[in-house]
Amino acid sequence: MELENTINTLARTVFGIHMLRPFQQIVIQRVLELDGRNIDHKGLLVTLPTGSGKSLCFMLPSLLVEGLTVIVYPLLSLMNDQVRRFTQRGIGCIAIQGGQTQEHRRALFDSIGVHACRVVITNAECLGQASVIGELSRHTISLLVIDEAHTIVRWGEGFRPALAALGPLVAYLPVKQILCFTATADQAVIEGLNRSIFLKNRPHLVRASSDRPNISYHAYRTLSKDHAVSTLLADKASRPALVFCNTREGTYFACKAFLRSHPDIPCRYYHAGLDGVQRKGLETWFDHQEEGVLFSTNAFGMGVDKSTIRTVIHREVPDDALAYLQESGRAGRDGRQSRAVVLLDSNETGTMVSLFSSTTVCYRQNLLAQLGEEVDFCNGCDVCNHAVQEKREGEEALLSCIASHPFRYSPGSLATMLSSKKGCNSHASVLSTWSEKEIRSALHLLLAEGRIGTFKVRRRLYLKMKTYGELLTTLRLYKMLKYGTKATGKDTSEIVSYASPPVSSRQTVASTKQGCGKKDGSLVEEVAAVAHIH
């Protein structure tokens, strides 16, 4: 009871928290109870969802344990953020990282000797240095904390071998307790941590559901990802926002495209290729932005720790559910309602594409099932909200225009006409909110899908035969709903074939115009006629 009162008092006076969450209470109390015992304990593996207060589970104990608390992070941005948090609470800490001079590092280690600091924050690469091991070995390490521990399994066998080597390092350090924290861990990650960190001595597992009820999950089918991001983030309520891209170049070009569409909305791009000063400046910038948009690489975006992010967008579908839940969990860490959106186009492949392409199975249920969890209720996904997007924005306008004017436009000229604010053509300016580049991108995707084709001479566009029936059904339904007319069920046997284009494309266009509105016209003519409804 005395320990519990001490914990609650520190939580209130130092951290401004009047009531701990149940899992926080469990973890903190167990850590402190074991600190005073000279026993060979198993260690602790804690899986709590983002926004649930994992950091407090080791920040608060660091004030009460006898020895040092050493915290290992996989990213420099996370290290900087944790230093800021400790400093704000008046807790002495040092950061051991690359690029420090010998004199600077000597001064940092000396501050431990005079008890000026109780916490050492570092990364796996620095902890593996003989000089650092030697200095830390002179002190009792009560807690060795590994945050974002899933990266040891996910990254350690690839581009971060130092993470995989953390386990054997423990043998060279006087560590009393090892604590691993992560927001997402499937069985493979848990088993991997058992092998590499706890050396097959299974730790005590504290595991909460990875579900984030305040995040709604959406799939946005699109012809142009640049335009999709522009549309999704146009509303002020959708910002601040984090947009994940697969490559460094992708962050730059996506940010540039967004800036063209919304020059008044502050946006930046962020990846590991930037130098330390630039990255730190961007972290500070985004942390203070109320409406900012940050485009980041997937791996580096994990270091973005801003509690008020309202929207997380993935321009490319992540490889697996664990990665997606980790990255989308950047949203809504303040507990307010937020959304996570995946952009889908026909170029996407992989198991996660089928998950977000489902029209019957709950996204949340599917995601958590891959982590071995069950969910009984979903209060936010396209399937459960009956809001699955069946049409792609701009697709009907593009197909209708090409159907009305086959062999008239090239991709470039059509993009210019549709995006223009002026024009005498009935289709002019119907996509005025799109840029020419976005329209051309949409046309190239439709060409790749085989929904439209180009005549070899001057690359004139026309609809493929399989597309006519789909378009006609959509337009007939639109006419019936808007004007109360009946679907005619017209015979489609008299289809004009454009597989072998006529000698003169001008003659084709003229005959199409003449046929519009005729009772017994061809399917092409009917599409052209119905497409002109306004």
Coordinates of C-alpha atoms in Angstrom, one line a residue:
M1 CA 0.0 0.0 0.0
E2 CA 2.9 2.3 0.8
L3 CA 4.5 1.7 -2.6
E4 CA 1.2 2.3 -4.3
N5 CA 0.8 5.7 -2.5
T6 CA 4.4 6.7 -3.5
I7 CA 3.7 5.8 -7.1
N8 CA 0.5 7.8 -7.2
T9 CA 2.1 10.8 -5.4
L10 CA 5.0 10.9 -8.0
A11 CA 2.5 10.5 -10.9
R12 CA 0.6 13.5 -9.6
T13 CA 3.4 15.9 -8.5
V14 CA 6.0 15.2 -11.2
F15 CA 4.0 14.1 -14.2
G16 CA 0.7 15.8 -13.6
I17 CA -1.3 12.5 -13.8
H18 CA -4.0 12.1 -11.2
M19 CA -4.9 8.5 -12.0
L20 CA -2.8 5.8 -13.6
R21 CA -4.2 3.5 -16.1
P22 CA -4.6 -0.1 -15.0
F23 CA -1.8 -1.4 -17.1
Q24 CA 0.5 1.4 -16.1
Q25 CA -0.1 0.6 -12.4
I26 CA 0.6 -3.1 -13.0
V27 CA 3.9 -2.6 -14.8
I28 CA 5.3 0.2 -12.6
Q29 CA 4.5 -1.7 -9.4
R30 CA 6.0 -4.9 -10.6
V31 CA 9.2 -3.1 -11.8
L32 CA 9.7 -1.4 -8.4
E33 CA 8.9 -4.5 -6.4
L34 CA 11.6 -6.5 -8.2
D35 CA 14.2 -3.7 -8.0
G36 CA 14.9 -4.3 -4.3
R37 CA 15.3 -8.1 -4.6
N38 CA 18.5 -9.9 -5.3
I39 CA 16.9 -12.6 -7.5
D40 CA 17.4 -13.8 -11.0
H41 CA 14.1 -12.7 -12.6
K42 CA 13.0 -13.2 -16.1
G43 CA 12.5 -9.7 -17.3
L44 CA 9.4 -8.0 -18.7
L45 CA 7.9 -7.7 -22.1
V46 CA 5.1 -5.0 -22.3
T47 CA 2.8 -4.6 -25.3
L48 CA 0.6 -1.6 -25.0
P49 CA -1.1 0.3 -27.9
T50 CA 0.3 3.7 -28.9
G51 CA -1.2 6.5 -26.9
S52 CA -1.6 4.3 -23.8
G53 CA 1.3 5.9 -21.8
K54 CA 4.1 3.3 -22.2
S55 CA 6.8 5.9 -21.5
L56 CA 5.5 6.5 -18.0
C57 CA 6.1 2.8 -17.2
F58 CA 9.8 3.5 -17.2
M59 CA 10.0 7.2 -16.6
L60 CA 8.4 7.1 -13.2
P61 CA 10.4 4.0 -11.9
S62 CA 13.6 5.8 -12.9
L63 CA 13.0 8.1 -10.0
L64 CA 12.7 5.3 -7.4
V65 CA 15.1 2.5 -8.5
E66 CA 18.5 2.4 -6.8
G67 CA 20.7 2.4 -9.9
L68 CA 20.7 3.9 -13.5
T69 CA 18.0 3.5 -16.1
V70 CA 19.5 3.0 -19.5
I71 CA 17.0 3.4 -22.4
V72 CA 17.7 2.2 -25.9
Y73 CA 15.9 3.7 -28.9
P74 CA 16.1 2.7 -32.6
L75 CA 15.8 6.3 -33.9
L76 CA 17.6 9.5 -33.1
S77 CA 14.3 11.4 -33.2
L78 CA 12.9 9.2 -30.4
M79 CA 16.0 9.8 -28.4
N80 CA 15.7 13.6 -28.7
D81 CA 12.0 13.5 -27.9
Q82 CA 12.6 11.4 -24.7
V83 CA 15.4 13.8 -23.6
R84 CA 12.9 16.7 -24.0
R85 CA 10.4 14.8 -21.9
F86 CA 12.8 14.1 -19.0
T87 CA 14.1 17.6 -19.1
Q88 CA 10.6 19.1 -18.9
R89 CA 10.0 17.0 -15.8
G90 CA 13.2 18.1 -14.1
I91 CA 14.8 14.6 -14.3
G92 CA 18.5 14.5 -15.0
C93 CA 19.4 12.5 -18.2
I94 CA 22.2 12.3 -20.8
A95 CA 22.1 11.2 -24.4
I96 CA 24.9 9.1 -25.8
Q97 CA 24.8 9.3 -29.6
G98 CA 27.0 9.4 -32.7
G99 CA 29.0 12.5 -33.6
Q100 CA 29.9 13.5 -30.0
T101 CA 33.5 14.5 -29.3
Q102 CA 35.6 12.6 -26.8
E103 CA 35.6 15.6 -24.4
H104 CA 31.8 16.0 -24.7
R105 CA 31.2 12.3 -23.9
R106 CA 33.7 12.4 -21.0
A107 CA 31.7 15.3 -19.5
L108 CA 28.4 13.3 -19.9
F109 CA 29.8 10.2 -18.2
D110 CA 31.2 12.4 -15.4
S111 CA 27.8 13.7 -14.7
I112 CA 26.7 10.1 -13.8
G113 CA 29.5 9.9 -11.2
V114 CA 28.3 12.9 -9.3
H115 CA 24.7 11.7 -9.4
A116 CA 23.6 14.6 -11.6
C117 CA 21.8 12.2 -13.9
R118 CA 19.8 9.0 -13.3
V119 CA 18.9 8.2 -16.9
V120 CA 21.1 7.4 -19.9
I121 CA 19.4 7.5 -23.4
T122 CA 21.2 5.9 -26.3
N123 CA 20.9 3.6 -29.3
A124 CA 22.1 0.1 -30.1
E125 CA 25.1 1.2 -32.1
C126 CA 26.5 3.4 -29.3
L127 CA 25.7 0.9 -26.6
G128 CA 27.8 -1.7 -28.4
Q129 CA 30.9 0.5 -28.3
A130 CA 33.6 -0.8 -25.9
S131 CA 34.1 2.6 -24.3
V132 CA 30.4 3.0 -23.5
I133 CA 30.2 -0.6 -22.1
G134 CA 33.3 0.2 -19.9
E135 CA 31.8 3.4 -18.5
L136 CA 28.4 1.9 -17.8
S137 CA 29.9 -1.2 -16.2
R138 CA 31.1 1.0 -13.4
H139 CA 27.5 1.6 -12.3
T140 CA 24.6 -0.5 -11.3
I141 CA 22.0 -0.6 -14.0
S142 CA 18.6 -1.1 -12.4
L143 CA 16.7 -0.9 -15.6
L144 CA 17.7 -1.6 -19.2
V145 CA 14.7 -0.4 -21.2
I146 CA 14.4 -1.2 -24.9
D147 CA 11.6 0.8 -26.5
E148 CA 10.0 0.0 -29.9
A149 CA 11.4 -3.5 -29.2
H150 CA 9.7 -5.0 -32.3
T151 CA 12.4 -3.3 -34.4
I152 CA 14.9 -5.8 -33.0
V153 CA 13.2 -8.6 -34.8
R154 CA 12.0 -6.6 -37.8
W155 CA 15.2 -4.6 -38.5
G156 CA 17.9 -6.4 -36.6
E157 CA 18.2 -9.2 -39.2
G158 CA 18.5 -6.7 -42.0
F159 CA 19.8 -3.1 -42.1
R160 CA 20.3 -2.7 -38.3
P161 CA 22.5 -5.6 -37.1
A162 CA 23.4 -3.7 -33.9
L163 CA 19.8 -4.2 -32.7
A164 CA 20.1 -8.0 -33.1
A165 CA 23.3 -7.9 -31.0
L166 CA 21.7 -6.2 -28.0
G167 CA 21.0 -9.5 -26.3
P168 CA 24.6 -10.7 -25.9
L169 CA 25.6 -7.2 -24.7
V170 CA 23.6 -7.6 -21.6
A171 CA 26.1 -10.2 -20.4
Y172 CA 28.7 -7.5 -20.2
L173 CA 26.6 -5.0 -18.2
P174 CA 25.4 -5.2 -14.6
V175 CA 21.7 -5.2 -15.4
K176 CA 19.1 -6.0 -12.8
Q177 CA 16.0 -5.9 -15.0
I178 CA 15.4 -5.9 -18.8
L179 CA 12.2 -4.2 -19.9
C180 CA 11.0 -4.4 -23.6
F181 CA 8.2 -2.1 -24.7
T182 CA 6.3 -2.1 -28.0
A183 CA 2.9 -1.1 -29.3
T184 CA 2.5 -4.1 -31.7
A185 CA 3.8 -7.6 -31.4
D186 CA 2.6 -10.7 -33.1
Q187 CA 3.8 -14.2 -32.0
A188 CA 6.8 -14.1 -34.3
V189 CA 8.0 -10.8 -32.6
I190 CA 7.5 -12.2 -29.1
E191 CA 9.4 -15.4 -30.0
G192 CA 12.1 -13.4 -31.6
L193 CA 12.6 -11.2 -28.5
N194 CA 12.7 -14.3 -26.3
R195 CA 15.6 -15.7 -28.4
S196 CA 17.6 -12.5 -29.0
I197 CA 17.1 -10.4 -25.8
F198 CA 15.9 -12.7 -23.0
L199 CA 18.1 -15.5 -24.4
K200 CA 15.3 -18.1 -24.3
N201 CA 14.5 -17.3 -20.6
R202 CA 10.8 -16.3 -21.3
P203 CA 10.0 -12.9 -19.7
H204 CA 6.8 -12.0 -17.9
L205 CA 4.4 -10.8 -20.5
V206 CA 2.0 -7.8 -20.0
R207 CA -0.1 -7.5 -23.0
A208 CA -3.0 -5.3 -23.8
S209 CA -5.0 -5.3 -27.1
S210 CA -3.4 -3.4 -29.9
D211 CA -6.8 -2.0 -30.9
R212 CA -7.1 1.7 -31.0
P213 CA -10.9 2.4 -30.8
N214 CA -10.5 6.1 -31.5
I215 CA -8.9 5.4 -34.9
S216 CA -11.2 4.7 -37.9
Y217 CA -9.8 2.7 -40.8
H218 CA -10.5 3.6 -44.4
A219 CA -9.5 2.5 -47.9
Y220 CA -9.5 5.2 -50.6
R221 CA -9.5 3.9 -54.2
T222 CA -7.9 6.4 -56.5
L223 CA -6.7 7.1 -60.0
S224 CA -4.2 9.7 -58.7
K225 CA -2.6 9.4 -55.3
D226 CA -1.5 13.1 -55.4
H227 CA -5.0 14.2 -55.9
A228 CA -6.3 11.8 -53.2
V229 CA -4.0 13.3 -50.6
S230 CA -5.0 16.7 -51.7
T231 CA -8.7 15.9 -51.3
L232 CA -8.3 14.0 -48.0
L233 CA -6.4 16.8 -46.3
A234 CA -8.2 19.8 -47.7
D235 CA -10.5 20.0 -44.6
K236 CA -8.9 21.8 -41.6
A237 CA -10.3 19.1 -39.3
S238 CA -8.1 16.4 -41.0
R239 CA -4.9 18.1 -40.0
P240 CA -2.2 17.9 -38.6
A241 CA -1.5 14.9 -40.8
L242 CA 1.3 12.4 -41.4
V243 CA 1.7 10.9 -44.9
F244 CA 3.8 7.7 -45.2
C245 CA 5.8 7.1 -48.4
N246 CA 8.0 4.1 -49.3
T247 CA 11.0 6.1 -50.5
R248 CA 12.9 9.3 -49.8
E249 CA 12.2 10.5 -53.3
G250 CA 8.6 9.7 -52.8
T251 CA 8.4 12.1 -49.8
Y252 CA 9.9 14.9 -51.8
F253 CA 7.6 14.6 -54.8
A254 CA 4.5 14.0 -52.8
C255 CA 5.2 17.0 -50.7
K256 CA 5.9 19.1 -53.8
A257 CA 2.6 18.0 -55.4
F258 CA 0.6 18.8 -52.2
L259 CA 2.2 22.2 -52.1
R260 CA 1.0 23.0 -55.6
S261 CA -2.6 22.1 -54.7
H262 CA -2.5 23.8 -51.3
P263 CA 0.1 26.5 -51.2
D264 CA -1.4 27.9 -48.0
I265 CA -1.1 24.7 -46.0
P266 CA 2.3 24.2 -44.3
C267 CA 4.0 21.0 -45.3
R268 CA 7.4 19.4 -45.2
Y269 CA 9.2 16.1 -46.1
Y270 CA 11.2 14.1 -43.6
H271 CA 13.5 11.1 -44.1
A272 CA 16.9 9.7 -42.9
G273 CA 18.8 11.3 -45.8
L274 CA 18.5 14.7 -44.1
D275 CA 21.3 15.8 -41.7
G276 CA 20.8 15.9 -38.0
V277 CA 20.1 19.7 -37.8
Q278 CA 17.5 19.5 -40.5
R279 CA 15.7 16.5 -38.9
K280 CA 15.7 18.1 -35.5
G281 CA 14.4 21.4 -37.0
L282 CA 11.6 19.4 -38.8
E283 CA 10.7 17.6 -35.6
T284 CA 10.4 20.9 -33.7
W285 CA 8.4 22.4 -36.6
F286 CA 5.9 19.6 -36.8
D287 CA 5.5 19.4 -33.0
H288 CA 4.4 23.1 -33.0
Q289 CA 2.2 22.9 -36.1
E290 CA -1.6 22.9 -35.6
E291 CA -2.4 22.3 -39.3
G292 CA 0.9 21.0 -40.7
V293 CA 1.3 18.0 -43.1
L294 CA 4.5 15.9 -42.8
F295 CA 5.5 13.5 -45.6
S296 CA 7.8 10.8 -44.2
T297 CA 9.4 7.5 -45.1
N298 CA 7.7 4.5 -43.3
A299 CA 10.7 3.5 -41.1
F300 CA 11.6 7.1 -40.2
G301 CA 8.0 8.1 -39.5
M302 CA 8.0 5.9 -36.5
G303 CA 10.0 8.6 -34.8
V304 CA 7.2 11.2 -35.2
D305 CA 5.7 11.6 -31.8
K306 CA 3.0 14.2 -31.9
S307 CA -0.2 13.5 -29.9
T308 CA -2.6 15.6 -32.0
I309 CA -2.2 14.0 -35.4
R310 CA -5.7 13.7 -36.8
T311 CA -5.0 11.8 -40.1
V312 CA -2.4 9.2 -41.1
I313 CA -2.3 8.3 -44.8
H314 CA -0.3 5.5 -46.4
R315 CA 0.4 6.3 -50.1
E316 CA 1.5 2.7 -50.5
V317 CA 0.0 -0.4 -48.8
P318 CA 2.2 -1.6 -45.9
D319 CA 3.8 -5.1 -46.1
D320 CA 1.8 -6.5 -43.1
A321 CA -0.7 -5.7 -40.3
L322 CA 2.0 -5.3 -37.6
A323 CA 3.7 -2.5 -39.6
Y324 CA 0.4 -0.9 -40.5
L325 CA -0.9 -0.8 -36.9
Q326 CA 2.4 0.6 -35.7
E327 CA 2.5 3.4 -38.3
S328 CA -1.2 4.2 -38.3
G329 CA -1.0 4.3 -34.5
R330 CA 0.8 7.7 -34.8
A331 CA -2.7 9.2 -35.1
G332 CA -4.9 10.2 -32.2
R333 CA -2.5 9.7 -29.4
D334 CA -4.4 12.3 -27.4
G335 CA -7.4 10.0 -27.4
R336 CA -9.5 12.1 -29.8
Q337 CA -11.2 10.6 -32.9
S338 CA -8.8 10.2 -35.8
R339 CA -8.5 8.3 -39.0
A340 CA -6.1 6.1 -40.9
V341 CA -6.4 5.9 -44.7
V342 CA -4.7 3.6 -47.2
L343 CA -4.6 4.7 -50.8
L344 CA -5.4 1.9 -53.3
D345 CA -4.8 1.7 -57.0
S346 CA -4.5 -1.2 -59.4
N347 CA -0.7 -1.2 -59.1
E348 CA -0.8 -2.3 -55.5
T349 CA -0.1 -6.0 -54.7
G350 CA 0.2 -8.1 -51.6
T351 CA -1.9 -9.7 -48.9
M352 CA -2.8 -6.3 -47.3
V353 CA -4.4 -5.2 -50.6
S354 CA -7.0 -7.9 -50.4
L355 CA -7.6 -7.0 -46.7
F356 CA -8.5 -3.4 -47.6
S357 CA -10.3 -4.4 -50.8
S358 CA -12.8 -6.4 -48.8
T359 CA -16.4 -5.2 -48.9
T360 CA -17.7 -7.6 -46.2
V361 CA -15.1 -8.2 -43.6
C362 CA -14.3 -5.6 -41.0
Y363 CA -10.8 -4.0 -41.5
R364 CA -10.2 -3.8 -37.8
Q365 CA -11.1 -7.4 -37.2
N366 CA -8.9 -8.5 -40.1
L367 CA -5.9 -6.4 -38.9
L368 CA -6.1 -7.6 -35.3
A369 CA -6.6 -11.2 -36.3
Q370 CA -3.2 -11.2 -37.9
L371 CA -1.8 -10.3 -34.4
G372 CA -3.7 -13.2 -32.9
E373 CA -6.3 -10.9 -31.3
E374 CA -10.1 -10.8 -31.6
V375 CA -12.4 -7.8 -31.6
D376 CA -16.1 -8.0 -30.9
F377 CA -17.0 -4.5 -31.9
C378 CA -15.8 -2.0 -34.5
N379 CA -16.9 1.6 -34.3
G380 CA -15.0 2.8 -37.3
C381 CA -14.1 1.3 -40.6
D382 CA -15.6 1.5 -44.1
V383 CA -17.2 -2.0 -44.0
C384 CA -18.8 -1.5 -40.6
N385 CA -20.0 2.0 -41.4
H386 CA -21.3 0.8 -44.8
A387 CA -19.1 3.4 -46.5
V388 CA -17.0 1.2 -48.8
Q389 CA -16.0 3.4 -51.7
E390 CA -17.0 1.7 -55.0
K391 CA -16.1 4.5 -57.5
R392 CA -12.9 6.2 -58.0
E393 CA -13.0 10.0 -58.1
G394 CA -12.8 11.4 -61.6
E395 CA -13.1 8.0 -63.3
E396 CA -16.7 8.5 -64.6
A397 CA -15.9 11.9 -65.9
L398 CA -12.8 10.7 -67.8
L399 CA -14.6 7.7 -69.3
S400 CA -17.7 9.7 -70.3
C401 CA -15.6 12.3 -72.1
I402 CA -13.7 9.7 -74.0
A403 CA -16.9 7.8 -74.9
S404 CA -18.4 11.1 -76.2
H405 CA -15.3 12.0 -78.2
P406 CA -13.5 8.9 -79.2
F407 CA -10.2 9.5 -81.1
R408 CA -10.3 13.3 -80.5
Y409 CA -8.0 13.8 -77.5
S410 CA -4.5 12.6 -76.6
P411 CA -3.8 12.2 -72.9
G412 CA -2.1 15.6 -72.8
S413 CA -4.9 17.6 -74.6
L414 CA -7.6 15.9 -72.6
A415 CA -5.9 16.7 -69.4
T416 CA -5.6 20.3 -70.5
M417 CA -9.2 20.6 -71.5
L418 CA -10.7 18.9 -68.3
S419 CA -8.6 20.9 -65.9
S420 CA -9.2 24.2 -67.6
K421 CA -11.4 26.7 -65.9
K422 CA -12.8 27.8 -69.2
G423 CA -13.9 26.0 -72.4
C424 CA -16.9 25.6 -74.8
N425 CA -16.8 21.8 -74.6
S426 CA -19.5 20.4 -72.3
H427 CA -16.8 18.4 -70.5
A428 CA -14.5 21.3 -70.1
S429 CA -13.5 22.1 -66.5
V430 CA -15.4 19.1 -65.0
L431 CA -12.1 18.2 -63.3
S432 CA -11.0 21.8 -62.6
T433 CA -9.9 20.8 -59.1
W434 CA -7.4 18.4 -60.6
S435 CA -4.0 19.5 -62.0
E436 CA -3.0 18.4 -65.5
K437 CA -0.4 16.1 -64.1
E438 CA -2.9 14.4 -61.9
I439 CA -5.3 13.8 -64.8
R440 CA -2.4 12.4 -67.0
S441 CA -1.5 10.1 -64.1
A442 CA -5.2 8.9 -64.0
L443 CA -5.3 8.3 -67.7
H444 CA -2.0 6.3 -67.6
L445 CA -3.5 4.1 -64.9
L446 CA -6.7 3.5 -67.0
L447 CA -4.5 2.7 -69.9
A448 CA -2.5 0.2 -67.8
E449 CA -5.8 -1.4 -66.6
G450 CA -6.9 -1.8 -70.2
R451 CA -10.1 0.3 -69.7
I452 CA -9.1 2.7 -72.4
G453 CA -6.7 2.6 -75.4
T454 CA -4.8 4.9 -77.7
F455 CA -4.8 4.9 -81.5
K456 CA -1.3 4.8 -82.7
V457 CA -1.6 8.0 -84.7
R458 CA -1.2 10.9 -82.3
R459 CA -2.1 8.7 -79.4
R460 CA -5.9 9.5 -79.6
L461 CA -7.9 8.0 -76.8
Y462 CA -10.9 5.6 -77.0
L463 CA -12.8 3.3 -74.7
K464 CA -12.1 -0.4 -74.7
M465 CA -15.3 -2.5 -75.5
K466 CA -15.4 -4.0 -72.0
T467 CA -15.7 -0.5 -70.5
Y468 CA -18.8 0.6 -72.4
G469 CA -21.2 -1.7 -70.6
E470 CA -19.9 -0.7 -67.2
L471 CA -20.2 3.0 -68.0
L472 CA -23.6 2.7 -69.6
T473 CA -25.0 0.9 -66.5
T474 CA -23.7 3.6 -64.3
L475 CA -25.0 6.5 -66.4
R476 CA -28.4 4.9 -66.9
L477 CA -28.7 4.5 -63.1
Y478 CA -27.7 8.1 -62.6
K479 CA -30.4 9.2 -65.1
M480 CA -33.0 7.1 -63.5
L481 CA -32.3 8.4 -60.0
K482 CA -32.0 12.0 -60.9
Y483 CA -34.8 12.3 -63.4
G484 CA -37.1 9.5 -62.4
T485 CA -36.8 7.8 -65.8
K486 CA -36.8 4.1 -66.3
A487 CA -33.8 2.1 -67.3
T488 CA -34.5 1.2 -70.9
G489 CA -32.8 -2.2 -71.0
K490 CA -31.8 -1.4 -74.5
D491 CA -30.4 -4.2 -76.7
T492 CA -26.6 -4.0 -76.8
S493 CA -26.0 -6.3 -79.7
E494 CA -25.4 -3.5 -82.2
I495 CA -22.0 -2.5 -80.7
V496 CA -19.7 -0.4 -82.9
S497 CA -16.3 -1.9 -82.7
Y498 CA -13.3 0.4 -82.2
A499 CA -10.8 -2.5 -82.1
S500 CA -9.9 -1.5 -85.7
P501 CA -10.3 2.3 -85.8
P502 CA -12.0 3.8 -88.8
V503 CA -10.1 5.6 -91.5
S504 CA -11.0 9.0 -90.3
S505 CA -11.3 9.8 -86.6
R506 CA -13.2 13.0 -87.5
Q507 CA -15.9 11.0 -89.3
T508 CA -16.3 8.8 -86.2
V509 CA -16.7 11.8 -84.0
A510 CA -19.2 13.3 -86.4
S511 CA -21.3 10.1 -86.6
T512 CA -21.3 9.8 -82.8
K513 CA -22.7 13.4 -82.5
Q514 CA -25.4 12.7 -85.1
G515 CA -26.4 9.5 -83.3
C516 CA -26.8 11.0 -79.9
G517 CA -30.4 10.7 -78.7
K518 CA -31.6 8.3 -81.4
K519 CA -33.9 5.7 -80.2
D520 CA -32.2 2.8 -81.9
G521 CA -28.6 4.1 -81.7
S522 CA -25.6 2.0 -80.8
L523 CA -24.3 1.5 -77.3
V524 CA -21.5 4.0 -78.0
E525 CA -24.1 6.6 -79.1
E526 CA -26.2 6.0 -76.0
V527 CA -23.2 6.4 -73.7
A528 CA -22.4 9.7 -75.5
A529 CA -26.0 10.9 -75.1
V530 CA -26.5 9.9 -71.5
A531 CA -23.0 11.3 -70.6
H532 CA -24.2 14.8 -71.6
I533 CA -26.8 14.9 -68.8
H534 CA -26.3 18.0 -66.6

